Short mmCIF file of C-alpha atoms in Angstrom, two decimals:
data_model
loop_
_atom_site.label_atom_id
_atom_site.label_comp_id
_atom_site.label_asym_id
_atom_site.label_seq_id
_atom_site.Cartn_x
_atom_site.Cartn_y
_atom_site.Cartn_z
CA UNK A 61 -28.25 -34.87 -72.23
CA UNK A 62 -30.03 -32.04 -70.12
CA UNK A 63 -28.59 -33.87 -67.04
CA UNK A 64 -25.29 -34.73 -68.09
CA UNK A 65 -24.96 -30.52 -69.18
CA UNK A 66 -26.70 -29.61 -65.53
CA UNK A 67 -24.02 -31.92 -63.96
CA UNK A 68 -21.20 -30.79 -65.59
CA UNK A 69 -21.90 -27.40 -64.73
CA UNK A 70 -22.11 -27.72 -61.47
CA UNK A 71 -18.86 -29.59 -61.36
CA UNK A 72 -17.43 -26.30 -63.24
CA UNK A 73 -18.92 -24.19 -60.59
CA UNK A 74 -18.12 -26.11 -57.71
CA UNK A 75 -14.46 -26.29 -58.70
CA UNK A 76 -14.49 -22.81 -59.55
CA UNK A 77 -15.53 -21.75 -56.21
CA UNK A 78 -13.30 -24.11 -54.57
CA UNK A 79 -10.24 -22.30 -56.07
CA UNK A 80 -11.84 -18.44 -55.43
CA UNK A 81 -12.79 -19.68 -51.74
CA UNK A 82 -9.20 -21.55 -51.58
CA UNK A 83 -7.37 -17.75 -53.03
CA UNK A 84 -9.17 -15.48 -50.51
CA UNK A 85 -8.23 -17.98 -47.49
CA UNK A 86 -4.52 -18.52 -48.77
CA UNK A 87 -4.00 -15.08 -49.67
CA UNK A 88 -6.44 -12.97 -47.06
CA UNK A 89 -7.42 -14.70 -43.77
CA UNK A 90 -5.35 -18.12 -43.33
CA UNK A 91 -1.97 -16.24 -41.61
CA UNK A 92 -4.13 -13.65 -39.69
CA UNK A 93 -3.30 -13.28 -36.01
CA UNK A 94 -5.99 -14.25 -33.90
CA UNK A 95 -8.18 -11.84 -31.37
CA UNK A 96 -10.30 -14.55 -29.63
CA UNK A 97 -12.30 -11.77 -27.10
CA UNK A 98 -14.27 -14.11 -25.00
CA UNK A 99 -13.60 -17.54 -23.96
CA UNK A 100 -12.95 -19.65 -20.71
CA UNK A 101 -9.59 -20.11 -20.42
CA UNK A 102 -7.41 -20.76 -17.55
CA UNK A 103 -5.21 -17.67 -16.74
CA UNK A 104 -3.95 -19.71 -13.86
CA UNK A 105 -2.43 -22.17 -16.12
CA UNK A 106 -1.14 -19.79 -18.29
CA UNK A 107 0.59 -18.05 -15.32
CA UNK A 108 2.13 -21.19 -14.08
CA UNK A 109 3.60 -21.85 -17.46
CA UNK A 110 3.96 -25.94 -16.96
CA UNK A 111 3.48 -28.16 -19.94
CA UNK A 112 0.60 -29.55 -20.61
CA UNK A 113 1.73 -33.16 -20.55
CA UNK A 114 -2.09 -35.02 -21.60
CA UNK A 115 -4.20 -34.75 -24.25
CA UNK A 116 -7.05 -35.64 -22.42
CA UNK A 117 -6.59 -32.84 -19.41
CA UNK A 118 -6.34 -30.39 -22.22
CA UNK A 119 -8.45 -31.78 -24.64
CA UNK A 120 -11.86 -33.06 -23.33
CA UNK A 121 -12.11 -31.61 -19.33
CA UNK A 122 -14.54 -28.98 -19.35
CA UNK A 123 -15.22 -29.26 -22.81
CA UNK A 124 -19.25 -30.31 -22.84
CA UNK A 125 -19.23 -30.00 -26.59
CA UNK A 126 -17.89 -33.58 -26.33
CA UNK A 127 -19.50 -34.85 -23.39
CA UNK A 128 -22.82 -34.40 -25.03
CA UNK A 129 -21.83 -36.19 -28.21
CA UNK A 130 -20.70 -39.25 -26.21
CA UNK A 131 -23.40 -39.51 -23.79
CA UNK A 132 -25.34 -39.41 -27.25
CA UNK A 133 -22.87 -42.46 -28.24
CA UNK A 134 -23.86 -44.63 -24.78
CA UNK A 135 -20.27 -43.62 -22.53
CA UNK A 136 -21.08 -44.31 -19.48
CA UNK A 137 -20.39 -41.36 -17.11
CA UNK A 138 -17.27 -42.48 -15.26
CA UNK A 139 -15.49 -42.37 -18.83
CA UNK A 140 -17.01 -38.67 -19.38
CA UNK A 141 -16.57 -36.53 -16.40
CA UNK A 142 -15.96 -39.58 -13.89
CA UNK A 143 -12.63 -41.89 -12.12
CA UNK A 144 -11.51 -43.24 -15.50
CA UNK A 145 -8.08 -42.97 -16.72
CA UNK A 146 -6.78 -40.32 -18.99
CA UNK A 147 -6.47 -42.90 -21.48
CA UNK A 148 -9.45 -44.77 -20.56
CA UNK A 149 -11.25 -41.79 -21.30
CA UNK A 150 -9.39 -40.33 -24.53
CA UNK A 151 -10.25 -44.16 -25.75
CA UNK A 152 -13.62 -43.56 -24.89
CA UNK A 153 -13.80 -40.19 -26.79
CA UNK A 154 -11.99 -41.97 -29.68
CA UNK A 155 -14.92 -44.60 -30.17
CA UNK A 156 -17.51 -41.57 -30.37
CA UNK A 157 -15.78 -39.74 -32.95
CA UNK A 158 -16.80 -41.89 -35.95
CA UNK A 159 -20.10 -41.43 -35.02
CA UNK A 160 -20.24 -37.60 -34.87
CA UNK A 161 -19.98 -37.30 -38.65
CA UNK A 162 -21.77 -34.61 -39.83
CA UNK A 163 -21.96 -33.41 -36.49
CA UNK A 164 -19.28 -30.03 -36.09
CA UNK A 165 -17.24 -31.91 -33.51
CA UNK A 166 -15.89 -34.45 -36.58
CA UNK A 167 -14.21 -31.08 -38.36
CA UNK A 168 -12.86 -29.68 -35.17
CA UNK A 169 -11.72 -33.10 -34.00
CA UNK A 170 -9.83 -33.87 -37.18
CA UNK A 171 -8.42 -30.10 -37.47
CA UNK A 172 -7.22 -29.60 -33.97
CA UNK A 173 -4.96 -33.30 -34.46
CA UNK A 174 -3.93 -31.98 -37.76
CA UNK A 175 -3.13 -28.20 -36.38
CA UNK A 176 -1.73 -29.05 -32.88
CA UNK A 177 -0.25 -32.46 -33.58
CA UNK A 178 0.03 -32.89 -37.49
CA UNK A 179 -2.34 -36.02 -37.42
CA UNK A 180 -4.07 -36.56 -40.39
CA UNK A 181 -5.63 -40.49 -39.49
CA UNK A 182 -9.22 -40.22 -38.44
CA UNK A 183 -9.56 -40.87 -34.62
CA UNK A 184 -11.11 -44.02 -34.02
CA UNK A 185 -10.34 -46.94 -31.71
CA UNK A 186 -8.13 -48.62 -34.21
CA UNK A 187 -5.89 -45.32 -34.55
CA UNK A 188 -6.58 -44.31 -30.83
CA UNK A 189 -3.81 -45.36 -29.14
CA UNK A 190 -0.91 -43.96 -31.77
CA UNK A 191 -2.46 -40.54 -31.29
CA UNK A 192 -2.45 -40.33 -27.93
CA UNK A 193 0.82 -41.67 -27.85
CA UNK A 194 2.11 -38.52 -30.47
CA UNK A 195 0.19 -36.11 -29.01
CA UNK A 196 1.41 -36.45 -25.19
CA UNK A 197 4.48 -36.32 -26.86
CA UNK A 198 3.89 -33.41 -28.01
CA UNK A 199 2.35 -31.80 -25.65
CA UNK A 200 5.12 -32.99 -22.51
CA UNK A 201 7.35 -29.73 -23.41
CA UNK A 202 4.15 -27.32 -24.59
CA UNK A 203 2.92 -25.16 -22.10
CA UNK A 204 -0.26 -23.65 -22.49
CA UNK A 205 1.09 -20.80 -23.70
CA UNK A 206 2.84 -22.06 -26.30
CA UNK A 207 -0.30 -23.35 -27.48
CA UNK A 208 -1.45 -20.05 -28.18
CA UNK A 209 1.40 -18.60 -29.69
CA UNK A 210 1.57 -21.71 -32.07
CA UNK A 211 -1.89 -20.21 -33.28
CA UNK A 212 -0.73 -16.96 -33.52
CA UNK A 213 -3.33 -15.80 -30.89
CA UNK A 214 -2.68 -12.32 -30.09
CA UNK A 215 -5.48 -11.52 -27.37
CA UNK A 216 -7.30 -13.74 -25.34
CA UNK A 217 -10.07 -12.18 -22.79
CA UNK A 218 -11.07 -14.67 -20.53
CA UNK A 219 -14.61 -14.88 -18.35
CA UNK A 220 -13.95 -13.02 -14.45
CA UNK A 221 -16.06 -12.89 -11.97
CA UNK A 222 -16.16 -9.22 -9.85
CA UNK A 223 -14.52 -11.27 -7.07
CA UNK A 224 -11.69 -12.27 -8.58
CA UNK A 225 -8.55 -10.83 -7.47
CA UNK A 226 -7.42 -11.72 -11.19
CA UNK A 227 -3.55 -12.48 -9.57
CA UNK A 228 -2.89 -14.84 -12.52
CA UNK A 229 -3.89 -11.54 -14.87
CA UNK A 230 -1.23 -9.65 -13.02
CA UNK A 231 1.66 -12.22 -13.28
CA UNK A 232 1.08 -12.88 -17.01
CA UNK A 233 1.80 -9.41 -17.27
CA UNK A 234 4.46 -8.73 -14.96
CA UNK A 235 6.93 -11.58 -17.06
CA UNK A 236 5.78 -9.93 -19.78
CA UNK A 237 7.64 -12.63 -21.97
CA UNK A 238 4.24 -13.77 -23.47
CA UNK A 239 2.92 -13.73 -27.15
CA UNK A 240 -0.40 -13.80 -26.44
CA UNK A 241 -2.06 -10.83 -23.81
CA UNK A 242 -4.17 -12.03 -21.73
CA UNK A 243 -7.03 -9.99 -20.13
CA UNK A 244 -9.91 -10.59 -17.50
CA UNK A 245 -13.65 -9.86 -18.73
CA UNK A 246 -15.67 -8.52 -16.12
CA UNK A 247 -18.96 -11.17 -16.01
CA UNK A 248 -21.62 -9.61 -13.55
CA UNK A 249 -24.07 -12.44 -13.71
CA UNK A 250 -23.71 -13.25 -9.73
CA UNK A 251 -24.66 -9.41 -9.09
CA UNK A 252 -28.11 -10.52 -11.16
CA UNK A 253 -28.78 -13.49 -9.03
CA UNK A 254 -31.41 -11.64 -6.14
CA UNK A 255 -34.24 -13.97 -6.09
CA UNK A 256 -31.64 -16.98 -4.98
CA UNK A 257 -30.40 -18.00 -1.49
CA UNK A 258 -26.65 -17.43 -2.15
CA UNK A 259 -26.68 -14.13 -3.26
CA UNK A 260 -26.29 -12.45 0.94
CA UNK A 261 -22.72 -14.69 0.88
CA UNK A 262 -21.56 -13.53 -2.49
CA UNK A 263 -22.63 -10.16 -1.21
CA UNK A 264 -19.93 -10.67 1.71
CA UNK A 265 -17.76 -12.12 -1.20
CA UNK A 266 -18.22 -8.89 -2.68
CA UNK A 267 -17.90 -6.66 0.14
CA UNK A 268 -14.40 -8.00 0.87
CA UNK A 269 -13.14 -7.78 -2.48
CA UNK A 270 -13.72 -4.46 -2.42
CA UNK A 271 -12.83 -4.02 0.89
CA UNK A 272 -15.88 -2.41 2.19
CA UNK A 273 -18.75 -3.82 4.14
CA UNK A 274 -22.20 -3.80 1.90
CA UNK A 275 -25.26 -3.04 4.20
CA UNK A 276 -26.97 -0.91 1.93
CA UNK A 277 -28.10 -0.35 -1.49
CA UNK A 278 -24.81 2.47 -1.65
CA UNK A 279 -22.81 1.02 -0.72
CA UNK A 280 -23.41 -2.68 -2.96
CA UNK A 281 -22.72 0.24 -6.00
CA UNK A 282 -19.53 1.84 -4.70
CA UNK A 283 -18.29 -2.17 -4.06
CA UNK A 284 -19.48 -2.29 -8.06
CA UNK A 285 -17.45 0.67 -9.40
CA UNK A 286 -14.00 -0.31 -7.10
CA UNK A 287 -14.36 -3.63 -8.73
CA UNK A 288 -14.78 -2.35 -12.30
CA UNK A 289 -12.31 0.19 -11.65
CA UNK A 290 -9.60 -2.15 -10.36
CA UNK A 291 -10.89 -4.19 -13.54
CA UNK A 292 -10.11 -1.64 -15.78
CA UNK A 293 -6.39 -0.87 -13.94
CA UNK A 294 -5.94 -4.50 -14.87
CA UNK A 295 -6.76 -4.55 -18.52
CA UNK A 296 -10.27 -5.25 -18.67
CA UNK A 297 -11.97 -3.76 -21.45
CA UNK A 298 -15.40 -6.17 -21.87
CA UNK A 299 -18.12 -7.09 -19.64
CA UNK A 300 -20.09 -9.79 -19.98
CA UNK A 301 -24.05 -11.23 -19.08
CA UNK A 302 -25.21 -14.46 -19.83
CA UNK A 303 -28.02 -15.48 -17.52
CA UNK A 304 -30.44 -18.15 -18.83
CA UNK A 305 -33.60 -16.54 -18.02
CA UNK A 306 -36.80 -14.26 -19.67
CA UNK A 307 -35.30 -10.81 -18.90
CA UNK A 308 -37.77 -8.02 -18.77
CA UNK A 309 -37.00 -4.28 -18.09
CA UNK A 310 -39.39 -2.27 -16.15
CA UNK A 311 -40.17 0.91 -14.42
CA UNK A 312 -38.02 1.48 -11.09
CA UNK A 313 -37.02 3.83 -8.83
CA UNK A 314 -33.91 4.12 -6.80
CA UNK A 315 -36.00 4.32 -3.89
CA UNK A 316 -37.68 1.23 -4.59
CA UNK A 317 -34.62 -0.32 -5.75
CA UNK A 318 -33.14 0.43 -2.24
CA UNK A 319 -35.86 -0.76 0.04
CA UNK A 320 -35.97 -4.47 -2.49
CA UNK A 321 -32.27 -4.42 -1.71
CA UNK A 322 -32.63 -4.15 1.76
CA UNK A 323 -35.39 -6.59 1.87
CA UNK A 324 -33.00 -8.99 0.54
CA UNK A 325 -30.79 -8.50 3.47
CA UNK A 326 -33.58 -9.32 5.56
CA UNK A 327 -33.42 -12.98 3.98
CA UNK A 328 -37.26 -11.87 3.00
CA UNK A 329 -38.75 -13.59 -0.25
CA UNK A 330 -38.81 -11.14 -3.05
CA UNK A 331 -41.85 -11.23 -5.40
CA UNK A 332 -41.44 -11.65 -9.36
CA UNK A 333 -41.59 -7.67 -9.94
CA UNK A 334 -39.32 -6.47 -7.07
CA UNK A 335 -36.96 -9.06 -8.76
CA UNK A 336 -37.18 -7.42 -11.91
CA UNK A 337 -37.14 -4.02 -11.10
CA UNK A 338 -33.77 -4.93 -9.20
CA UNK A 339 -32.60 -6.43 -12.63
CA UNK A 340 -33.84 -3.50 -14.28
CA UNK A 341 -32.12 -1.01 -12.12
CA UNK A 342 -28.92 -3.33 -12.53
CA UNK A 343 -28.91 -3.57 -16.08
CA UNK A 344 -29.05 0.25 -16.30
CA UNK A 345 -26.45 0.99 -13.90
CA UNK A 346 -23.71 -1.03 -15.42
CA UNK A 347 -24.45 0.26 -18.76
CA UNK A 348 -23.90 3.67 -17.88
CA UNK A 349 -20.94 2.41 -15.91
CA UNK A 350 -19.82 0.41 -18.83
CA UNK A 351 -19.72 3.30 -21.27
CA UNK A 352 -17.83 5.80 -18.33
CA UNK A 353 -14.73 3.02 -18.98
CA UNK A 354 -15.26 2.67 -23.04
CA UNK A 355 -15.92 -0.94 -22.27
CA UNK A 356 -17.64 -3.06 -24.78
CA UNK A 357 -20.65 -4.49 -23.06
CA UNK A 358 -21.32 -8.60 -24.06
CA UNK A 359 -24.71 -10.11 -23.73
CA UNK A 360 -25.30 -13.87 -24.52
CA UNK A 361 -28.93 -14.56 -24.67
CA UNK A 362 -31.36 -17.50 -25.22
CA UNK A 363 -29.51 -20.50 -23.19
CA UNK A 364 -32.16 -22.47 -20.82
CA UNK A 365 -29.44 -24.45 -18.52
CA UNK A 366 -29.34 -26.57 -15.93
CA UNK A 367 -32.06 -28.79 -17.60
CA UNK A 368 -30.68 -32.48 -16.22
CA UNK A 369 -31.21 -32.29 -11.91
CA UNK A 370 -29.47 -35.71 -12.13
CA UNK A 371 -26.10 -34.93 -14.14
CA UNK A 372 -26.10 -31.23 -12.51
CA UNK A 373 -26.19 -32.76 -9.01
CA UNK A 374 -23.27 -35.05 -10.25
CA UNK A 375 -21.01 -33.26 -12.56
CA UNK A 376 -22.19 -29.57 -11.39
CA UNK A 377 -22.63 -26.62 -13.24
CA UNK A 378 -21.97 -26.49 -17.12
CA UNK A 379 -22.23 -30.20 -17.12
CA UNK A 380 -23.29 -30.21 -20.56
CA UNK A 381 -27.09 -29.96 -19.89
CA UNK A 382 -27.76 -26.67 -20.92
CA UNK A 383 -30.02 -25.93 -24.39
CA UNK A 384 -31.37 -23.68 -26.90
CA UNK A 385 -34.60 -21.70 -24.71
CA UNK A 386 -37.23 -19.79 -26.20
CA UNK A 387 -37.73 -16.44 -24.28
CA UNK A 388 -38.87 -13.19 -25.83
CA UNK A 389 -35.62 -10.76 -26.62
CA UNK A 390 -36.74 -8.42 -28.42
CA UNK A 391 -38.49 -5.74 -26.02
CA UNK A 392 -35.74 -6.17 -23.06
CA UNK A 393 -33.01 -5.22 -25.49
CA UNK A 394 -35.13 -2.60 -27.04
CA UNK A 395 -35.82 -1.06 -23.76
CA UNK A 396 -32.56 -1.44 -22.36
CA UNK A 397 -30.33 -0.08 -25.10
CA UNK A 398 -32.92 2.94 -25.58
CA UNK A 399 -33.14 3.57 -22.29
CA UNK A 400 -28.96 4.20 -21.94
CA UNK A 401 -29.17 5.65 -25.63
CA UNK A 402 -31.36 8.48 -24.65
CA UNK A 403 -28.84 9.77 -22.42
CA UNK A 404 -26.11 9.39 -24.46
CA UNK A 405 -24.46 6.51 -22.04
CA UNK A 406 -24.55 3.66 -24.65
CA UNK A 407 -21.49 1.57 -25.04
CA UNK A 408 -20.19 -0.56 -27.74
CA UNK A 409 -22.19 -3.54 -27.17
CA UNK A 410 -22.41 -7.54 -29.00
CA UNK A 411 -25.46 -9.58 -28.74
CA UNK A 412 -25.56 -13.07 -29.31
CA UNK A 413 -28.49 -15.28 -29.39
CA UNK A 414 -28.83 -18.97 -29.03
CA UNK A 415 -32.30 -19.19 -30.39
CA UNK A 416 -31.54 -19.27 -34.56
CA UNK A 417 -35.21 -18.63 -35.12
CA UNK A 418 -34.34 -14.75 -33.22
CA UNK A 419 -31.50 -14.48 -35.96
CA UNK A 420 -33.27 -11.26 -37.76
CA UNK A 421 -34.57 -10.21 -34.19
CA UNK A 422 -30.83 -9.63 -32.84
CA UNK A 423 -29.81 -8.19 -36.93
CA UNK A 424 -32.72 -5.80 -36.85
CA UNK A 425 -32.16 -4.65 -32.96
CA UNK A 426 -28.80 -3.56 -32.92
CA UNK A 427 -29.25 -1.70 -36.53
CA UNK A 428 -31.49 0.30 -34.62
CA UNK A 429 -28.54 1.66 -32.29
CA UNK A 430 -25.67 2.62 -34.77
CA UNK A 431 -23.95 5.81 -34.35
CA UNK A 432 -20.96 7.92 -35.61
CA UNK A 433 -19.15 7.01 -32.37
CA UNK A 434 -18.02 4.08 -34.10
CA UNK A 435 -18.82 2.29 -37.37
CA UNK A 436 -20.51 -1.13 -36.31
CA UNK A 437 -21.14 -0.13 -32.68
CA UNK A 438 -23.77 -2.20 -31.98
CA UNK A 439 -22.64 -5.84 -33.18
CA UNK A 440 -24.74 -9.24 -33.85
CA UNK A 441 -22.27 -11.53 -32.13
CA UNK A 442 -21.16 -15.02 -34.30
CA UNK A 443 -22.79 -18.03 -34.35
CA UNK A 444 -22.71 -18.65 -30.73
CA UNK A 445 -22.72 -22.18 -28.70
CA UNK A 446 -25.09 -24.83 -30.85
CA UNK A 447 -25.03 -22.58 -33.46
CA UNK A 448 -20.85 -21.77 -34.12
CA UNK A 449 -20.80 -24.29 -36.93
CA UNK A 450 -20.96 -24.30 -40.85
CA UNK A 451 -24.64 -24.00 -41.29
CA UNK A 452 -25.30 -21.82 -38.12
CA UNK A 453 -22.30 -19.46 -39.05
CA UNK A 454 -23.62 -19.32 -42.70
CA UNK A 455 -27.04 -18.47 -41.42
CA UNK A 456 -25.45 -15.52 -39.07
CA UNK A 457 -23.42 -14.54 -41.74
CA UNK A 458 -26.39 -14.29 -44.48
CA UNK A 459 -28.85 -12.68 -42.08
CA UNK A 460 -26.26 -10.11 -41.01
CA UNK A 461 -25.05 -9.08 -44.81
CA UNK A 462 -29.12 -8.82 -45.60
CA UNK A 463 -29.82 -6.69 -42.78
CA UNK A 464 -26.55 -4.83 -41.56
CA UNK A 465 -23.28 -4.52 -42.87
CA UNK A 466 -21.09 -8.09 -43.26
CA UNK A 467 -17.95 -5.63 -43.83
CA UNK A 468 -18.05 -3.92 -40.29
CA UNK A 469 -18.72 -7.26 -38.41
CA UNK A 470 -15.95 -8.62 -35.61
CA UNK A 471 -15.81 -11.98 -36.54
CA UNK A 472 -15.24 -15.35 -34.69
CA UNK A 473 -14.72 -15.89 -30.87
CA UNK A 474 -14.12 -19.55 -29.58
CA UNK A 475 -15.75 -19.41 -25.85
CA UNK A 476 -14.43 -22.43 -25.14
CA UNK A 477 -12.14 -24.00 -22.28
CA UNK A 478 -9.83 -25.83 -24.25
CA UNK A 479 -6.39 -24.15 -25.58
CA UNK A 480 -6.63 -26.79 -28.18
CA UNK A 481 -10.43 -25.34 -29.82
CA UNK A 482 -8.59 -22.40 -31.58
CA UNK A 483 -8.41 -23.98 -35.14
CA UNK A 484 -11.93 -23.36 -35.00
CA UNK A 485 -10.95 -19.84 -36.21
CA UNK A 486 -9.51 -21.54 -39.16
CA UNK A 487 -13.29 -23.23 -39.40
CA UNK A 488 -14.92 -19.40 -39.48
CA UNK A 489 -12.28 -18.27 -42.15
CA UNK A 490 -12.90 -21.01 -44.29
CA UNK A 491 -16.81 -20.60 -44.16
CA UNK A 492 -16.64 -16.84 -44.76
CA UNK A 493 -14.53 -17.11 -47.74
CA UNK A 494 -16.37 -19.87 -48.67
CA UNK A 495 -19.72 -18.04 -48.67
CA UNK A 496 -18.09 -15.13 -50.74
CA UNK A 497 -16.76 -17.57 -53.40
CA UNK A 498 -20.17 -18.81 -53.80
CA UNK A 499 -21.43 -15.26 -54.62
CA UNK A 500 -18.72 -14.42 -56.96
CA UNK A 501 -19.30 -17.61 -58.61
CA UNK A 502 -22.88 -16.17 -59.03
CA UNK A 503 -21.94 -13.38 -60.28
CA UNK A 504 -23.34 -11.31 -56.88
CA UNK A 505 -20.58 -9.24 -56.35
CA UNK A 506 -17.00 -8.70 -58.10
CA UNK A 507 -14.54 -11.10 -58.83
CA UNK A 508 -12.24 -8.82 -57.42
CA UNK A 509 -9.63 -10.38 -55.22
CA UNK A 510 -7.89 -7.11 -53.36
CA UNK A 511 -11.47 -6.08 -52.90
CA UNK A 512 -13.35 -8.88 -51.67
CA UNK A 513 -9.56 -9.49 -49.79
CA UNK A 514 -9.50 -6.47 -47.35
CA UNK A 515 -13.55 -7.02 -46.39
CA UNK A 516 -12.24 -10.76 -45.44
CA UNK A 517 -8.67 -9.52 -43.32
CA UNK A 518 -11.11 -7.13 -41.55
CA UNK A 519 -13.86 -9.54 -40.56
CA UNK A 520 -10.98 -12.10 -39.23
CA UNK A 521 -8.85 -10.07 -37.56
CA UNK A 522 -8.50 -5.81 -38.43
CA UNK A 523 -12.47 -5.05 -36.98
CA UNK A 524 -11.77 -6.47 -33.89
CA UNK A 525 -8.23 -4.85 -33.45
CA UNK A 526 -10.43 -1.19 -34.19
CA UNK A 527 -13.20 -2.16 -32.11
CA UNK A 528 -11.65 -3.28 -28.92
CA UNK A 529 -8.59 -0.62 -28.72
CA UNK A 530 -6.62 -2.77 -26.39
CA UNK A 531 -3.63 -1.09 -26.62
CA UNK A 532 -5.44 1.78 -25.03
#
């Protein structure tokens, strides 16, 4: 009889939450507009404005979220990132799916056909071909665009390199007969890269982008601020870092700094500490440089990448053999964010870490930064890569509401590739209201809908419109 009560009760609760969490989404996040402020999107094919025609072009290229799950399934490689046919490859992709229950990609797979196409079969091979048939049909008058604006995306900042001459940027705004706005993110992680071969030609690369010929130490920095500047004239308001490496900060001088530079120049081999003292001197430098503009500075920490010679030699970069790495964080970001705090020159900054066991780390560091500048300055980024799914998002979630302030946070970003991933915001939504059913079921804070309403709008969409400023 004990049982039988237990079970029951949990039904009751279970069914109780179900309706709160249902309520809050319904009522408080599900019709939000969407800020997605840092993914990998195409601006050229959002410029050129041409439907998207295939489901698999837009669907699975690039996206190594699903090339990992069916290289876990057996695909051979010519049906992942190889000559196969579209369909050959969607079929392929298809088979997988089944098997990824469980797995994140099964929810996102089944809510991106029901979102973008209104599918609600399972994707299998039985159901395969039907789907691909409906969604090319779809998709043969939707343009990339459109995409967007079907999700009621608002902003999307995409990943830039200092090179870029961001001409797609420019035309997107010149027609100016776009939903969404689309803006570059300046990513400096090529400007890091000193202890590798390549780094004297993207030095040239640099040079001429800026239009100024980099022989010295100077003159690398004024090519840096003309290319943040022209950044900025262009609607940048983020940077971004995500090297996959132990970062340490220590003590340099510009000096120093100059004479490692010009070293480099010299194709001479750097040692481990001239590297880092460049890094060091870098990291600095942008900050400050960072906070002159009222940027908000990104850092994306943990990854160790590259890990498969084989596939990287074949597919190239992000090939989908990048993983969770283990390096120290704590002391870098602790020396780097005190070191542009004590001057007064540091920005609004997110930090997201791919290591879950560093969860409370990355809560506790950027507590440790707040000011009156701006409530939430310092953010713990979302569940980021391996970890933007239910139980990784939960964990973020519950670390950040025990050691910060859940209310202030800016919610979900996709950084993904595909214009079909944004129902993953949907995924977030449902998860946060979710979580704060649970705790009114429990009776840990009030079952007070308004209340517990606005804290949800501004985690899903009204933070990140404060935070950011784009229309300034």
């Amino acid at each position: 009889m004990t049982f039988i009560k237990s079970k029951t009760f949990i039904t009751d609760n279970f069914l109780l939450q179900t309706e709160i969490a249902e309520t809050l989404y319904h009522t408080y996040a599900k019709d939000l507009p969407i800020i997605d402020y840092h993914n990998h999107l195409s601006a050229r094919k959002i410029a050129e404005n041409e439907p998207v025609r295939n489901i698999t072009e837009v669907w699975l290229d690039g996206d190594h979220y699903k090339w990992r799950g069916m290289r876990a399934n057996g695909v051979e490689e010519k049906y992942i990132t190889g000559t196969a046919t579209l369909e050959e490859r969607f079929n392929k992709w298809a088979e997988t799916v089944p098997y990824t229950v469980r797995n994140p990609l099964f929810h996102w797979t089944q809510l991106e056909l029901k979102r973008y196409f209104n599918v609600d079969d399972i994707l299998q091979s039985s159901t395969a071909k039907a789907i691909y048939k409906k969604a090319n049909t779809v998709l043969e008058n939707k343009t990339p665009a459109q995409l967007l604006e079907d999700m009621k995306v608002e902003v999307v900042c995409t990943t830039d390199d200092p090179t870029d001459n961001l001409k797609y940027h420019k035309q997107i705004k010149e027609k100016g007969n776009f939903y969404t706005k689309v803006l570059p993110t300046f990513r400096a992680d090529e400007l890091f890269f000193i202890n590798k071969k390549e780094f004297s030609n993207y030095i040239q690369k640099l040079g001429v982008s800026a239009n100024l010929e980099i022989n010295t130490l100077a003159n690398f920095l004024k090519a840096i601020d003309k290319r943040i500047h022209f950044f900025n004239t262009n609607g940048c308001r983020l940077s971004d870092f995500g090297i996959g490496a132990a970062l340490r900060m220590v003590d340099y001088t510009l000096e120093g700094v100059s004479l490692i530079f010009d070293k480099k120049l010299k194709e001479n081999k750097l040692t481990i500490n001239e590297i880092d003292e460049y890094r060091s001197f870098l990291f600095v430098y942008l900050g400050k440089k960072y906070h002159e503009y009222n940027w908000v500075q990104q850092y994306h920490l943990g990854p160790i990448r590259n890990n498969n010679t084989l596939l990287l030699d074949q597919v190239g970069t992000d090939a989908g053999v990048d993983s969770i790495g283990d390096y120290p964080m704590a002391e870098f970001m602790s020396q780097l964010f005190n070191t542009l705090n004590s001057t007064n020159q540091l920005a609004k900054a997110i930090c997201y870490n791919l290591n879950p066991s560093q969860n409370e780390v990355f809560a506790t560091m950027m507590g440790n930064f707040q000011s009156s500048d701006c409530p939430g300055k310092m953010q713990w980024g979302s569940g980021w890569w391996f970890l933007d799914q239910k139980d990784g998002m939960e964990k973020q979630l519950n670390t950040l509401s025990n050691m910060g302030l859940l209310s202030r946070f800016v919610g979900m970003l996709t950084d993904s590739r595909s214009f079909l991933s944004f129902p993953r915001h949907e995924y977030f939504r449902r998860v946060l209201c979710n979580l704060i059913a649970n705790d009114v079921v429990n009776g840990l804070v009030p079952n007070d809908m308004e209340f517990l309403g606005k804290m949800i709008s501004d985690i899903c969409y009204q933070n990140a419109v404060n935070y950011f400023n784009f229309e300034n």
